[in-house]
């Protein structure tokens, strides 16, 4: 089976991308990272891509006018590279999903959707909100991306405890460890054609 060609969209440090590159290098992720698209010139993740000889592209928000024009720019880059799946990895821009990429864009959110998600919930803000609310569980969610923030069909979730002594940083670390396992597993399941979608319901036949 030919590896699934993916584009990875980044905006920041790139820990998600780094983890995917490591899984692929170990032969545990049957994908070809065809391109890494960054919304920032100074995104740390760009260096991980260059070190792994992955082509990179910039899609600066300021270079495109309305959200439609920006989304077109991103997805035209993906089409140019014949990408079958777009993987958001710490990507903070809102994009509109064109019909030919319906259920072909995935994201990982560092909480259990539908809690602590939506506009403004990203990075450390999520973990701070979980702790302030007094939740006893948090975790991460892999989902397909639609045109609403953190809303598309859920592919997989994994949970962890929130402890009394947790800080946003300690919770981020615990959730991050789950993310490093769950995201590659979910992407591998898609690459192996083990996932079907019926409306909001995603059926996963096998994960790693
Ligand atoms: C994590 O919180 C992840 O859940 C979210 O982006 C953060 C990681 O950013 N999608 P990065 O990959 O280190 O840039």
mmCIF file with all atom_site columns, C-alpha atoms and ligand atoms in Angstrom:
data_model
loop_
_atom_site.group_PDB
_atom_site.id
_atom_site.type_symbol
_atom_site.label_atom_id
_atom_site.label_alt_id
_atom_site.label_comp_id
_atom_site.label_asym_id
_atom_site.label_entity_id
_atom_site.label_seq_id
_atom_site.pdbx_PDB_ins_code
_atom_site.Cartn_x
_atom_site.Cartn_y
_atom_site.Cartn_z
_atom_site.occupancy
_atom_site.B_iso_or_equiv
_atom_site.pdbx_formal_charge
_atom_site.auth_seq_id
_atom_site.auth_comp_id
_atom_site.auth_asym_id
_atom_site.auth_atom_id
_atom_site.pdbx_PDB_model_num
ATOM   1   C CA . UNK A 1 1   ? 0.000   0.000  0.000  1.00 0.00 ? 1   UNK A CA 1
ATOM   2   C CA . UNK A 1 2   ? 1.356   3.442  -0.953 1.00 0.00 ? 2   UNK A CA 1
ATOM   3   C CA . UNK A 1 3   ? 1.827   5.746  2.056  1.00 0.00 ? 3   UNK A CA 1
ATOM   4   C CA . UNK A 1 4   ? -0.816  8.433  2.468  1.00 0.00 ? 4   UNK A CA 1
ATOM   5   C CA . UNK A 1 5   ? 0.504   11.846 1.436  1.00 0.00 ? 5   UNK A CA 1
ATOM   6   C CA . UNK A 1 6   ? -0.131  14.405 4.162  1.00 0.00 ? 6   UNK A CA 1
ATOM   7   C CA . UNK A 1 7   ? 0.402   18.141 4.646  1.00 0.00 ? 7   UNK A CA 1
ATOM   8   C CA . UNK A 1 8   ? 1.175   19.317 8.172  1.00 0.00 ? 8   UNK A CA 1
ATOM   9   C CA . UNK A 1 9   ? -0.020  22.818 9.097  1.00 0.00 ? 9   UNK A CA 1
ATOM   10  C CA . UNK A 1 10  ? 1.890   24.574 11.865 1.00 0.00 ? 10  UNK A CA 1
ATOM   11  C CA . UNK A 1 11  ? 2.050   27.948 13.618 1.00 0.00 ? 11  UNK A CA 1
ATOM   12  C CA . UNK A 1 12  ? 4.378   27.429 16.563 1.00 0.00 ? 12  UNK A CA 1
ATOM   13  C CA . UNK A 1 13  ? 6.947   25.320 18.354 1.00 0.00 ? 13  UNK A CA 1
ATOM   14  C CA . UNK A 1 14  ? 6.214   22.217 16.293 1.00 0.00 ? 14  UNK A CA 1
ATOM   15  C CA . UNK A 1 15  ? 6.239   19.545 19.010 1.00 0.00 ? 15  UNK A CA 1
ATOM   16  C CA . UNK A 1 16  ? 3.366   17.775 17.228 1.00 0.00 ? 16  UNK A CA 1
ATOM   17  C CA . UNK A 1 17  ? 5.237   17.764 13.919 1.00 0.00 ? 17  UNK A CA 1
ATOM   18  C CA . UNK A 1 18  ? 8.434   16.565 15.616 1.00 0.00 ? 18  UNK A CA 1
ATOM   19  C CA . UNK A 1 19  ? 6.550   13.638 17.122 1.00 0.00 ? 19  UNK A CA 1
ATOM   20  C CA . UNK A 1 20  ? 5.017   12.675 13.760 1.00 0.00 ? 20  UNK A CA 1
ATOM   21  C CA . UNK A 1 21  ? 8.451   12.780 12.115 1.00 0.00 ? 21  UNK A CA 1
ATOM   22  C CA . UNK A 1 22  ? 9.793   10.483 14.865 1.00 0.00 ? 22  UNK A CA 1
ATOM   23  C CA . UNK A 1 23  ? 6.940   7.983  14.439 1.00 0.00 ? 23  UNK A CA 1
ATOM   24  C CA . UNK A 1 24  ? 7.497   7.953  10.696 1.00 0.00 ? 24  UNK A CA 1
ATOM   25  C CA . UNK A 1 25  ? 11.263  7.469  11.131 1.00 0.00 ? 25  UNK A CA 1
ATOM   26  C CA . UNK A 1 26  ? 10.532  4.432  13.349 1.00 0.00 ? 26  UNK A CA 1
ATOM   27  C CA . UNK A 1 27  ? 8.310   2.965  10.627 1.00 0.00 ? 27  UNK A CA 1
ATOM   28  C CA . UNK A 1 28  ? 5.166   3.320  12.764 1.00 0.00 ? 28  UNK A CA 1
ATOM   29  C CA . UNK A 1 29  ? 3.324   5.889  10.657 1.00 0.00 ? 29  UNK A CA 1
ATOM   30  C CA . UNK A 1 30  ? 2.530   4.927  7.047  1.00 0.00 ? 30  UNK A CA 1
ATOM   31  C CA . UNK A 1 31  ? 2.504   8.454  5.639  1.00 0.00 ? 31  UNK A CA 1
ATOM   32  C CA . UNK A 1 32  ? 4.644   10.646 3.446  1.00 0.00 ? 32  UNK A CA 1
ATOM   33  C CA . UNK A 1 33  ? 4.871   14.204 4.781  1.00 0.00 ? 33  UNK A CA 1
ATOM   34  C CA . UNK A 1 34  ? 4.591   15.948 1.412  1.00 0.00 ? 34  UNK A CA 1
ATOM   35  C CA . UNK A 1 35  ? 4.785   19.471 2.804  1.00 0.00 ? 35  UNK A CA 1
ATOM   36  C CA . UNK A 1 36  ? 4.811   21.506 6.009  1.00 0.00 ? 36  UNK A CA 1
ATOM   37  C CA . UNK A 1 37  ? 2.883   24.764 5.726  1.00 0.00 ? 37  UNK A CA 1
ATOM   38  C CA . UNK A 1 38  ? 3.548   27.425 8.354  1.00 0.00 ? 38  UNK A CA 1
ATOM   39  C CA . UNK A 1 39  ? 1.588   30.560 9.185  1.00 0.00 ? 39  UNK A CA 1
ATOM   40  C CA . UNK A 1 40  ? 4.724   32.146 10.634 1.00 0.00 ? 40  UNK A CA 1
ATOM   41  C CA . UNK A 1 41  ? 8.239   32.616 9.326  1.00 0.00 ? 41  UNK A CA 1
ATOM   42  C CA . UNK A 1 42  ? 9.681   32.048 12.800 1.00 0.00 ? 42  UNK A CA 1
ATOM   43  C CA . UNK A 1 43  ? 7.705   28.898 13.695 1.00 0.00 ? 43  UNK A CA 1
ATOM   44  C CA . UNK A 1 44  ? 10.078  26.514 15.463 1.00 0.00 ? 44  UNK A CA 1
ATOM   45  C CA . UNK A 1 45  ? 8.512   23.588 13.615 1.00 0.00 ? 45  UNK A CA 1
ATOM   46  C CA . UNK A 1 46  ? 10.025  24.750 10.308 1.00 0.00 ? 46  UNK A CA 1
ATOM   47  C CA . UNK A 1 47  ? 13.447  23.616 11.494 1.00 0.00 ? 47  UNK A CA 1
ATOM   48  C CA . UNK A 1 48  ? 12.174  20.092 12.255 1.00 0.00 ? 48  UNK A CA 1
ATOM   49  C CA . UNK A 1 49  ? 10.834  19.963 8.684  1.00 0.00 ? 49  UNK A CA 1
ATOM   50  C CA . UNK A 1 50  ? 14.107  21.173 7.161  1.00 0.00 ? 50  UNK A CA 1
ATOM   51  C CA . UNK A 1 51  ? 16.103  18.685 9.254  1.00 0.00 ? 51  UNK A CA 1
ATOM   52  C CA . UNK A 1 52  ? 13.914  15.890 7.886  1.00 0.00 ? 52  UNK A CA 1
ATOM   53  C CA . UNK A 1 53  ? 14.188  17.168 4.265  1.00 0.00 ? 53  UNK A CA 1
ATOM   54  C CA . UNK A 1 54  ? 10.477  17.940 4.082  1.00 0.00 ? 54  UNK A CA 1
ATOM   55  C CA . UNK A 1 55  ? 9.475   20.759 1.678  1.00 0.00 ? 55  UNK A CA 1
ATOM   56  C CA . UNK A 1 56  ? 8.143   23.822 3.511  1.00 0.00 ? 56  UNK A CA 1
ATOM   57  C CA . UNK A 1 57  ? 5.827   26.647 2.463  1.00 0.00 ? 57  UNK A CA 1
ATOM   58  C CA . UNK A 1 58  ? 4.747   29.872 4.144  1.00 0.00 ? 58  UNK A CA 1
ATOM   59  C CA . UNK A 1 59  ? 1.115   30.945 4.279  1.00 0.00 ? 59  UNK A CA 1
ATOM   60  C CA . UNK A 1 60  ? 1.193   34.248 6.126  1.00 0.00 ? 60  UNK A CA 1
ATOM   61  C CA . UNK A 1 61  ? -2.273  35.417 7.108  1.00 0.00 ? 61  UNK A CA 1
ATOM   62  C CA . UNK A 1 62  ? -1.312  39.024 6.296  1.00 0.00 ? 62  UNK A CA 1
ATOM   63  C CA . UNK A 1 63  ? -0.608  38.109 2.647  1.00 0.00 ? 63  UNK A CA 1
ATOM   64  C CA . UNK A 1 64  ? -4.197  37.032 1.961  1.00 0.00 ? 64  UNK A CA 1
ATOM   65  C CA . UNK A 1 65  ? -7.298  39.177 2.190  1.00 0.00 ? 65  UNK A CA 1
ATOM   66  C CA . UNK A 1 66  ? -10.526 37.534 3.345  1.00 0.00 ? 66  UNK A CA 1
ATOM   67  C CA . UNK A 1 67  ? -10.813 34.088 4.989  1.00 0.00 ? 67  UNK A CA 1
ATOM   68  C CA . UNK A 1 68  ? -11.839 32.541 1.646  1.00 0.00 ? 68  UNK A CA 1
ATOM   69  C CA . UNK A 1 69  ? -8.683  33.789 -0.081 1.00 0.00 ? 69  UNK A CA 1
ATOM   70  C CA . UNK A 1 70  ? -6.530  32.532 2.796  1.00 0.00 ? 70  UNK A CA 1
ATOM   71  C CA . UNK A 1 71  ? -8.170  29.102 2.797  1.00 0.00 ? 71  UNK A CA 1
ATOM   72  C CA . UNK A 1 72  ? -7.760  28.869 -0.974 1.00 0.00 ? 72  UNK A CA 1
ATOM   73  C CA . UNK A 1 73  ? -4.063  29.601 -0.622 1.00 0.00 ? 73  UNK A CA 1
ATOM   74  C CA . UNK A 1 74  ? -3.597  26.812 1.942  1.00 0.00 ? 74  UNK A CA 1
ATOM   75  C CA . UNK A 1 75  ? -5.619  24.189 0.091  1.00 0.00 ? 75  UNK A CA 1
ATOM   76  C CA . UNK A 1 76  ? -4.111  25.080 -3.299 1.00 0.00 ? 76  UNK A CA 1
ATOM   77  C CA . UNK A 1 77  ? -0.706  24.311 -1.773 1.00 0.00 ? 77  UNK A CA 1
ATOM   78  C CA . UNK A 1 78  ? -2.104  20.953 -0.582 1.00 0.00 ? 78  UNK A CA 1
ATOM   79  C CA . UNK A 1 79  ? -3.593  20.175 -4.011 1.00 0.00 ? 79  UNK A CA 1
ATOM   80  C CA . UNK A 1 80  ? -0.286  21.046 -5.677 1.00 0.00 ? 80  UNK A CA 1
ATOM   81  C CA . UNK A 1 81  ? 1.383   18.350 -3.548 1.00 0.00 ? 81  UNK A CA 1
ATOM   82  C CA . UNK A 1 82  ? -1.422  15.794 -4.149 1.00 0.00 ? 82  UNK A CA 1
ATOM   83  C CA . UNK A 1 83  ? -2.149  15.574 -0.452 1.00 0.00 ? 83  UNK A CA 1
ATOM   84  C CA . UNK A 1 84  ? -4.806  13.121 0.771  1.00 0.00 ? 84  UNK A CA 1
ATOM   85  C CA . UNK A 1 85  ? -4.959  14.334 4.388  1.00 0.00 ? 85  UNK A CA 1
ATOM   86  C CA . UNK A 1 86  ? -4.262  17.703 6.009  1.00 0.00 ? 86  UNK A CA 1
ATOM   87  C CA . UNK A 1 87  ? -2.962  17.474 9.575  1.00 0.00 ? 87  UNK A CA 1
ATOM   88  C CA . UNK A 1 88  ? -3.262  20.550 11.779 1.00 0.00 ? 88  UNK A CA 1
ATOM   89  C CA . UNK A 1 89  ? -0.445  20.557 14.312 1.00 0.00 ? 89  UNK A CA 1
ATOM   90  C CA . UNK A 1 90  ? -0.541  23.565 16.605 1.00 0.00 ? 90  UNK A CA 1
ATOM   91  C CA . UNK A 1 91  ? -2.124  25.525 13.746 1.00 0.00 ? 91  UNK A CA 1
ATOM   92  C CA . UNK A 1 92  ? -3.918  28.590 15.077 1.00 0.00 ? 92  UNK A CA 1
ATOM   93  C CA . UNK A 1 93  ? -5.603  30.121 12.012 1.00 0.00 ? 93  UNK A CA 1
ATOM   94  C CA . UNK A 1 94  ? -9.245  29.535 11.148 1.00 0.00 ? 94  UNK A CA 1
ATOM   95  C CA . UNK A 1 95  ? -9.670  28.112 7.648  1.00 0.00 ? 95  UNK A CA 1
ATOM   96  C CA . UNK A 1 96  ? -12.747 27.174 5.651  1.00 0.00 ? 96  UNK A CA 1
ATOM   97  C CA . UNK A 1 97  ? -12.768 23.582 4.458  1.00 0.00 ? 97  UNK A CA 1
ATOM   98  C CA . UNK A 1 98  ? -13.434 23.191 0.722  1.00 0.00 ? 98  UNK A CA 1
ATOM   99  C CA . UNK A 1 99  ? -15.711 20.332 -0.431 1.00 0.00 ? 99  UNK A CA 1
ATOM   100 C CA . UNK A 1 100 ? -12.851 18.250 -1.818 1.00 0.00 ? 100 UNK A CA 1
ATOM   101 C CA . UNK A 1 101 ? -11.246 18.231 1.674  1.00 0.00 ? 101 UNK A CA 1
ATOM   102 C CA . UNK A 1 102 ? -14.402 17.329 3.601  1.00 0.00 ? 102 UNK A CA 1
ATOM   103 C CA . UNK A 1 103 ? -13.353 14.814 6.306  1.00 0.00 ? 103 UNK A CA 1
ATOM   104 C CA . UNK A 1 104 ? -9.791  15.078 5.043  1.00 0.00 ? 104 UNK A CA 1
ATOM   105 C CA . UNK A 1 105 ? -8.537  17.635 7.585  1.00 0.00 ? 105 UNK A CA 1
ATOM   106 C CA . UNK A 1 106 ? -7.735  16.579 11.161 1.00 0.00 ? 106 UNK A CA 1
ATOM   107 C CA . UNK A 1 107 ? -6.786  18.449 14.318 1.00 0.00 ? 107 UNK A CA 1
ATOM   108 C CA . UNK A 1 108 ? -5.809  17.594 17.878 1.00 0.00 ? 108 UNK A CA 1
ATOM   109 C CA . UNK A 1 109 ? -7.227  19.652 20.713 1.00 0.00 ? 109 UNK A CA 1
ATOM   110 C CA . UNK A 1 110 ? -5.683  19.485 24.208 1.00 0.00 ? 110 UNK A CA 1
ATOM   111 C CA . UNK A 1 111 ? -8.949  18.856 26.097 1.00 0.00 ? 111 UNK A CA 1
ATOM   112 C CA . UNK A 1 112 ? -11.998 16.611 25.947 1.00 0.00 ? 112 UNK A CA 1
ATOM   113 C CA . UNK A 1 113 ? -14.273 18.224 23.341 1.00 0.00 ? 113 UNK A CA 1
ATOM   114 C CA . UNK A 1 114 ? -16.992 19.555 23.709 1.00 0.00 ? 114 UNK A CA 1
ATOM   115 C CA . UNK A 1 115 ? -15.538 20.952 26.975 1.00 0.00 ? 115 UNK A CA 1
ATOM   116 C CA . UNK A 1 116 ? -12.897 23.693 27.047 1.00 0.00 ? 116 UNK A CA 1
ATOM   117 C CA . UNK A 1 117 ? -12.870 24.258 23.302 1.00 0.00 ? 117 UNK A CA 1
ATOM   118 C CA . UNK A 1 118 ? -13.931 26.818 20.716 1.00 0.00 ? 118 UNK A CA 1
ATOM   119 C CA . UNK A 1 119 ? -12.617 30.249 19.810 1.00 0.00 ? 119 UNK A CA 1
ATOM   120 C CA . UNK A 1 120 ? -9.894  31.454 22.178 1.00 0.00 ? 120 UNK A CA 1
ATOM   121 C CA . UNK A 1 121 ? -9.235  28.013 23.680 1.00 0.00 ? 121 UNK A CA 1
ATOM   122 C CA . UNK A 1 122 ? -5.729  27.136 22.562 1.00 0.00 ? 122 UNK A CA 1
ATOM   123 C CA . UNK A 1 123 ? -2.398  26.305 24.155 1.00 0.00 ? 123 UNK A CA 1
ATOM   124 C CA . UNK A 1 124 ? -1.956  26.986 27.859 1.00 0.00 ? 124 UNK A CA 1
ATOM   125 C CA . UNK A 1 125 ? -5.296  28.847 28.033 1.00 0.00 ? 125 UNK A CA 1
ATOM   126 C CA . UNK A 1 126 ? -7.057  25.481 27.749 1.00 0.00 ? 126 UNK A CA 1
ATOM   127 C CA . UNK A 1 127 ? -5.227  23.920 30.690 1.00 0.00 ? 127 UNK A CA 1
ATOM   128 C CA . UNK A 1 128 ? -5.683  27.055 32.803 1.00 0.00 ? 128 UNK A CA 1
ATOM   129 C CA . UNK A 1 129 ? -9.436  26.959 32.135 1.00 0.00 ? 129 UNK A CA 1
ATOM   130 C CA . UNK A 1 130 ? -9.663  23.256 33.063 1.00 0.00 ? 130 UNK A CA 1
ATOM   131 C CA . UNK A 1 131 ? -7.910  23.865 36.389 1.00 0.00 ? 131 UNK A CA 1
ATOM   132 C CA . UNK A 1 132 ? -9.897  27.021 37.202 1.00 0.00 ? 132 UNK A CA 1
ATOM   133 C CA . UNK A 1 133 ? -13.153 25.165 36.533 1.00 0.00 ? 133 UNK A CA 1
ATOM   134 C CA . UNK A 1 134 ? -12.161 22.379 38.896 1.00 0.00 ? 134 UNK A CA 1
ATOM   135 C CA . UNK A 1 135 ? -12.539 19.557 36.373 1.00 0.00 ? 135 UNK A CA 1
ATOM   136 C CA . UNK A 1 136 ? -11.204 16.189 37.550 1.00 0.00 ? 136 UNK A CA 1
ATOM   137 C CA . UNK A 1 137 ? -10.508 14.837 34.051 1.00 0.00 ? 137 UNK A CA 1
ATOM   138 C CA . UNK A 1 138 ? -8.901  16.299 30.982 1.00 0.00 ? 138 UNK A CA 1
ATOM   139 C CA . UNK A 1 139 ? -7.229  14.787 27.942 1.00 0.00 ? 139 UNK A CA 1
ATOM   140 C CA . UNK A 1 140 ? -7.065  15.254 24.205 1.00 0.00 ? 140 UNK A CA 1
ATOM   141 C CA . UNK A 1 141 ? -9.346  14.906 21.205 1.00 0.00 ? 141 UNK A CA 1
ATOM   142 C CA . UNK A 1 142 ? -8.537  14.104 17.584 1.00 0.00 ? 142 UNK A CA 1
ATOM   143 C CA . UNK A 1 143 ? -11.303 15.271 15.276 1.00 0.00 ? 143 UNK A CA 1
ATOM   144 C CA . UNK A 1 144 ? -12.097 16.084 11.686 1.00 0.00 ? 144 UNK A CA 1
ATOM   145 C CA . UNK A 1 145 ? -12.162 19.812 11.055 1.00 0.00 ? 145 UNK A CA 1
ATOM   146 C CA . UNK A 1 146 ? -15.252 21.557 9.751  1.00 0.00 ? 146 UNK A CA 1
ATOM   147 C CA . UNK A 1 147 ? -16.024 25.246 9.477  1.00 0.00 ? 147 UNK A CA 1
ATOM   148 C CA . UNK A 1 148 ? -16.688 25.752 13.214 1.00 0.00 ? 148 UNK A CA 1
ATOM   149 C CA . UNK A 1 149 ? -13.975 25.846 15.866 1.00 0.00 ? 149 UNK A CA 1
ATOM   150 C CA . UNK A 1 150 ? -13.246 22.414 17.412 1.00 0.00 ? 150 UNK A CA 1
ATOM   151 C CA . UNK A 1 151 ? -16.554 21.065 16.160 1.00 0.00 ? 151 UNK A CA 1
ATOM   152 C CA . UNK A 1 152 ? -16.095 18.358 13.492 1.00 0.00 ? 152 UNK A CA 1
ATOM   153 C CA . UNK A 1 153 ? -16.715 14.613 14.077 1.00 0.00 ? 153 UNK A CA 1
ATOM   154 C CA . UNK A 1 154 ? -14.597 13.120 16.873 1.00 0.00 ? 154 UNK A CA 1
ATOM   155 C CA . UNK A 1 155 ? -12.168 10.384 15.817 1.00 0.00 ? 155 UNK A CA 1
ATOM   156 C CA . UNK A 1 156 ? -10.570 9.515  19.166 1.00 0.00 ? 156 UNK A CA 1
ATOM   157 C CA . UNK A 1 157 ? -10.159 10.801 22.700 1.00 0.00 ? 157 UNK A CA 1
ATOM   158 C CA . UNK A 1 158 ? -7.901  9.908  25.588 1.00 0.00 ? 158 UNK A CA 1
ATOM   159 C CA . UNK A 1 159 ? -8.284  11.123 29.160 1.00 0.00 ? 159 UNK A CA 1
ATOM   160 C CA . UNK A 1 160 ? -6.086  11.759 32.178 1.00 0.00 ? 160 UNK A CA 1
ATOM   161 C CA . UNK A 1 161 ? -6.635  12.887 35.758 1.00 0.00 ? 161 UNK A CA 1
ATOM   162 C CA . UNK A 1 162 ? -6.394  16.501 36.876 1.00 0.00 ? 162 UNK A CA 1
ATOM   163 C CA . UNK A 1 163 ? -4.743  16.637 40.303 1.00 0.00 ? 163 UNK A CA 1
ATOM   164 C CA . UNK A 1 164 ? -5.242  19.246 43.058 1.00 0.00 ? 164 UNK A CA 1
ATOM   165 C CA . UNK A 1 165 ? -1.629  20.330 42.824 1.00 0.00 ? 165 UNK A CA 1
ATOM   166 C CA . UNK A 1 166 ? -1.622  20.671 39.026 1.00 0.00 ? 166 UNK A CA 1
ATOM   167 C CA . UNK A 1 167 ? -0.446  23.844 37.355 1.00 0.00 ? 167 UNK A CA 1
ATOM   168 C CA . UNK A 1 168 ? -1.334  24.595 33.709 1.00 0.00 ? 168 UNK A CA 1
ATOM   169 C CA . UNK A 1 169 ? 2.223   23.529 32.863 1.00 0.00 ? 169 UNK A CA 1
ATOM   170 C CA . UNK A 1 170 ? 2.059   20.160 34.661 1.00 0.00 ? 170 UNK A CA 1
ATOM   171 C CA . UNK A 1 171 ? -1.338  19.388 33.115 1.00 0.00 ? 171 UNK A CA 1
ATOM   172 C CA . UNK A 1 172 ? -0.034  20.423 29.684 1.00 0.00 ? 172 UNK A CA 1
ATOM   173 C CA . UNK A 1 173 ? 2.823   17.937 30.073 1.00 0.00 ? 173 UNK A CA 1
ATOM   174 C CA . UNK A 1 174 ? 0.480   15.061 31.036 1.00 0.00 ? 174 UNK A CA 1
ATOM   175 C CA . UNK A 1 175 ? -1.925  15.841 28.173 1.00 0.00 ? 175 UNK A CA 1
ATOM   176 C CA . UNK A 1 176 ? 1.022   16.282 25.790 1.00 0.00 ? 176 UNK A CA 1
ATOM   177 C CA . UNK A 1 177 ? 2.155   12.713 26.510 1.00 0.00 ? 177 UNK A CA 1
ATOM   178 C CA . UNK A 1 178 ? -1.307  11.443 25.541 1.00 0.00 ? 178 UNK A CA 1
ATOM   179 C CA . UNK A 1 179 ? -1.261  13.582 22.389 1.00 0.00 ? 179 UNK A CA 1
ATOM   180 C CA . UNK A 1 180 ? 2.075   12.093 21.310 1.00 0.00 ? 180 UNK A CA 1
ATOM   181 C CA . UNK A 1 181 ? 0.454   8.649  21.294 1.00 0.00 ? 181 UNK A CA 1
ATOM   182 C CA . UNK A 1 182 ? -3.099  9.364  20.149 1.00 0.00 ? 182 UNK A CA 1
ATOM   183 C CA . UNK A 1 183 ? -2.482  11.623 17.146 1.00 0.00 ? 183 UNK A CA 1
ATOM   184 C CA . UNK A 1 184 ? -0.094  9.306  15.264 1.00 0.00 ? 184 UNK A CA 1
ATOM   185 C CA . UNK A 1 185 ? -2.354  6.326  16.053 1.00 0.00 ? 185 UNK A CA 1
ATOM   186 C CA . UNK A 1 186 ? -5.392  8.119  14.618 1.00 0.00 ? 186 UNK A CA 1
ATOM   187 C CA . UNK A 1 187 ? -3.507  9.307  11.530 1.00 0.00 ? 187 UNK A CA 1
ATOM   188 C CA . UNK A 1 188 ? -2.165  5.783  10.979 1.00 0.00 ? 188 UNK A CA 1
ATOM   189 C CA . UNK A 1 189 ? -5.728  4.417  11.191 1.00 0.00 ? 189 UNK A CA 1
ATOM   190 C CA . UNK A 1 190 ? -6.811  6.894  8.489  1.00 0.00 ? 190 UNK A CA 1
ATOM   191 C CA . UNK A 1 191 ? -3.782  6.012  6.360  1.00 0.00 ? 191 UNK A CA 1
ATOM   192 C CA . UNK A 1 192 ? -4.675  2.313  6.663  1.00 0.00 ? 192 UNK A CA 1
ATOM   193 C CA . UNK A 1 193 ? -8.271  3.064  5.643  1.00 0.00 ? 193 UNK A CA 1
ATOM   194 C CA . UNK A 1 194 ? -9.612  1.829  8.979  1.00 0.00 ? 194 UNK A CA 1
ATOM   195 C CA . UNK A 1 195 ? -11.963 4.756  9.555  1.00 0.00 ? 195 UNK A CA 1
ATOM   196 C CA . UNK A 1 196 ? -15.445 5.440  8.194  1.00 0.00 ? 196 UNK A CA 1
ATOM   197 C CA . UNK A 1 197 ? -17.590 8.505  8.840  1.00 0.00 ? 197 UNK A CA 1
ATOM   198 C CA . UNK A 1 198 ? -21.394 8.659  8.994  1.00 0.00 ? 198 UNK A CA 1
ATOM   199 C CA . UNK A 1 199 ? -22.506 12.168 9.845  1.00 0.00 ? 199 UNK A CA 1
ATOM   200 C CA . UNK A 1 200 ? -21.013 12.947 13.263 1.00 0.00 ? 200 UNK A CA 1
ATOM   201 C CA . UNK A 1 201 ? -20.155 9.315  13.928 1.00 0.00 ? 201 UNK A CA 1
ATOM   202 C CA . UNK A 1 202 ? -16.666 8.076  13.205 1.00 0.00 ? 202 UNK A CA 1
ATOM   203 C CA . UNK A 1 203 ? -16.144 4.313  13.268 1.00 0.00 ? 203 UNK A CA 1
ATOM   204 C CA . UNK A 1 204 ? -12.585 3.253  13.929 1.00 0.00 ? 204 UNK A CA 1
ATOM   205 C CA . UNK A 1 205 ? -11.991 -0.408 13.114 1.00 0.00 ? 205 UNK A CA 1
ATOM   206 C CA . UNK A 1 206 ? -8.498  -0.576 14.590 1.00 0.00 ? 206 UNK A CA 1
ATOM   207 C CA . UNK A 1 207 ? -5.906  1.722  16.088 1.00 0.00 ? 207 UNK A CA 1
ATOM   208 C CA . UNK A 1 208 ? -2.319  0.432  16.257 1.00 0.00 ? 208 UNK A CA 1
HETATM 209 C C1 . LIG B 2 .   ? -0.925  21.282 21.552 1.00 0.00 ? 1   LIG B C1 1
HETATM 210 O O1 . LIG B 2 .   ? -1.650  21.914 22.564 1.00 0.00 ? 1   LIG B O1 1
HETATM 211 C C2 . LIG B 2 .   ? -1.897  20.654 20.619 1.00 0.00 ? 1   LIG B C2 1
HETATM 212 O O2 . LIG B 2 .   ? -2.964  20.074 21.284 1.00 0.00 ? 1   LIG B O2 1
HETATM 213 C C3 . LIG B 2 .   ? -2.312  21.835 19.822 1.00 0.00 ? 1   LIG B C3 1
HETATM 214 O O3 . LIG B 2 .   ? -1.100  22.529 19.592 1.00 0.00 ? 1   LIG B O3 1
HETATM 215 C C4 . LIG B 2 .   ? -0.257  22.344 20.693 1.00 0.00 ? 1   LIG B C4 1
HETATM 216 C C5 . LIG B 2 .   ? 1.126   21.933 20.277 1.00 0.00 ? 1   LIG B C5 1
HETATM 217 O O4 . LIG B 2 .   ? 1.741   22.934 19.494 1.00 0.00 ? 1   LIG B O4 1
HETATM 218 N N1 . LIG B 2 .   ? -3.037  21.475 18.658 1.00 0.00 ? 1   LIG B N1 1
HETATM 219 P P1 . LIG B 2 .   ? 3.084   22.613 18.724 1.00 0.00 ? 1   LIG B P1 1
HETATM 220 O O5 . LIG B 2 .   ? 2.883   21.387 17.903 1.00 0.00 ? 1   LIG B O5 1
HETATM 221 O O6 . LIG B 2 .   ? 4.169   22.411 19.741 1.00 0.00 ? 1   LIG B O6 1
HETATM 222 O O7 . LIG B 2 .   ? 3.369   23.838 17.876 1.00 0.00 ? 1   LIG B O7 1
#
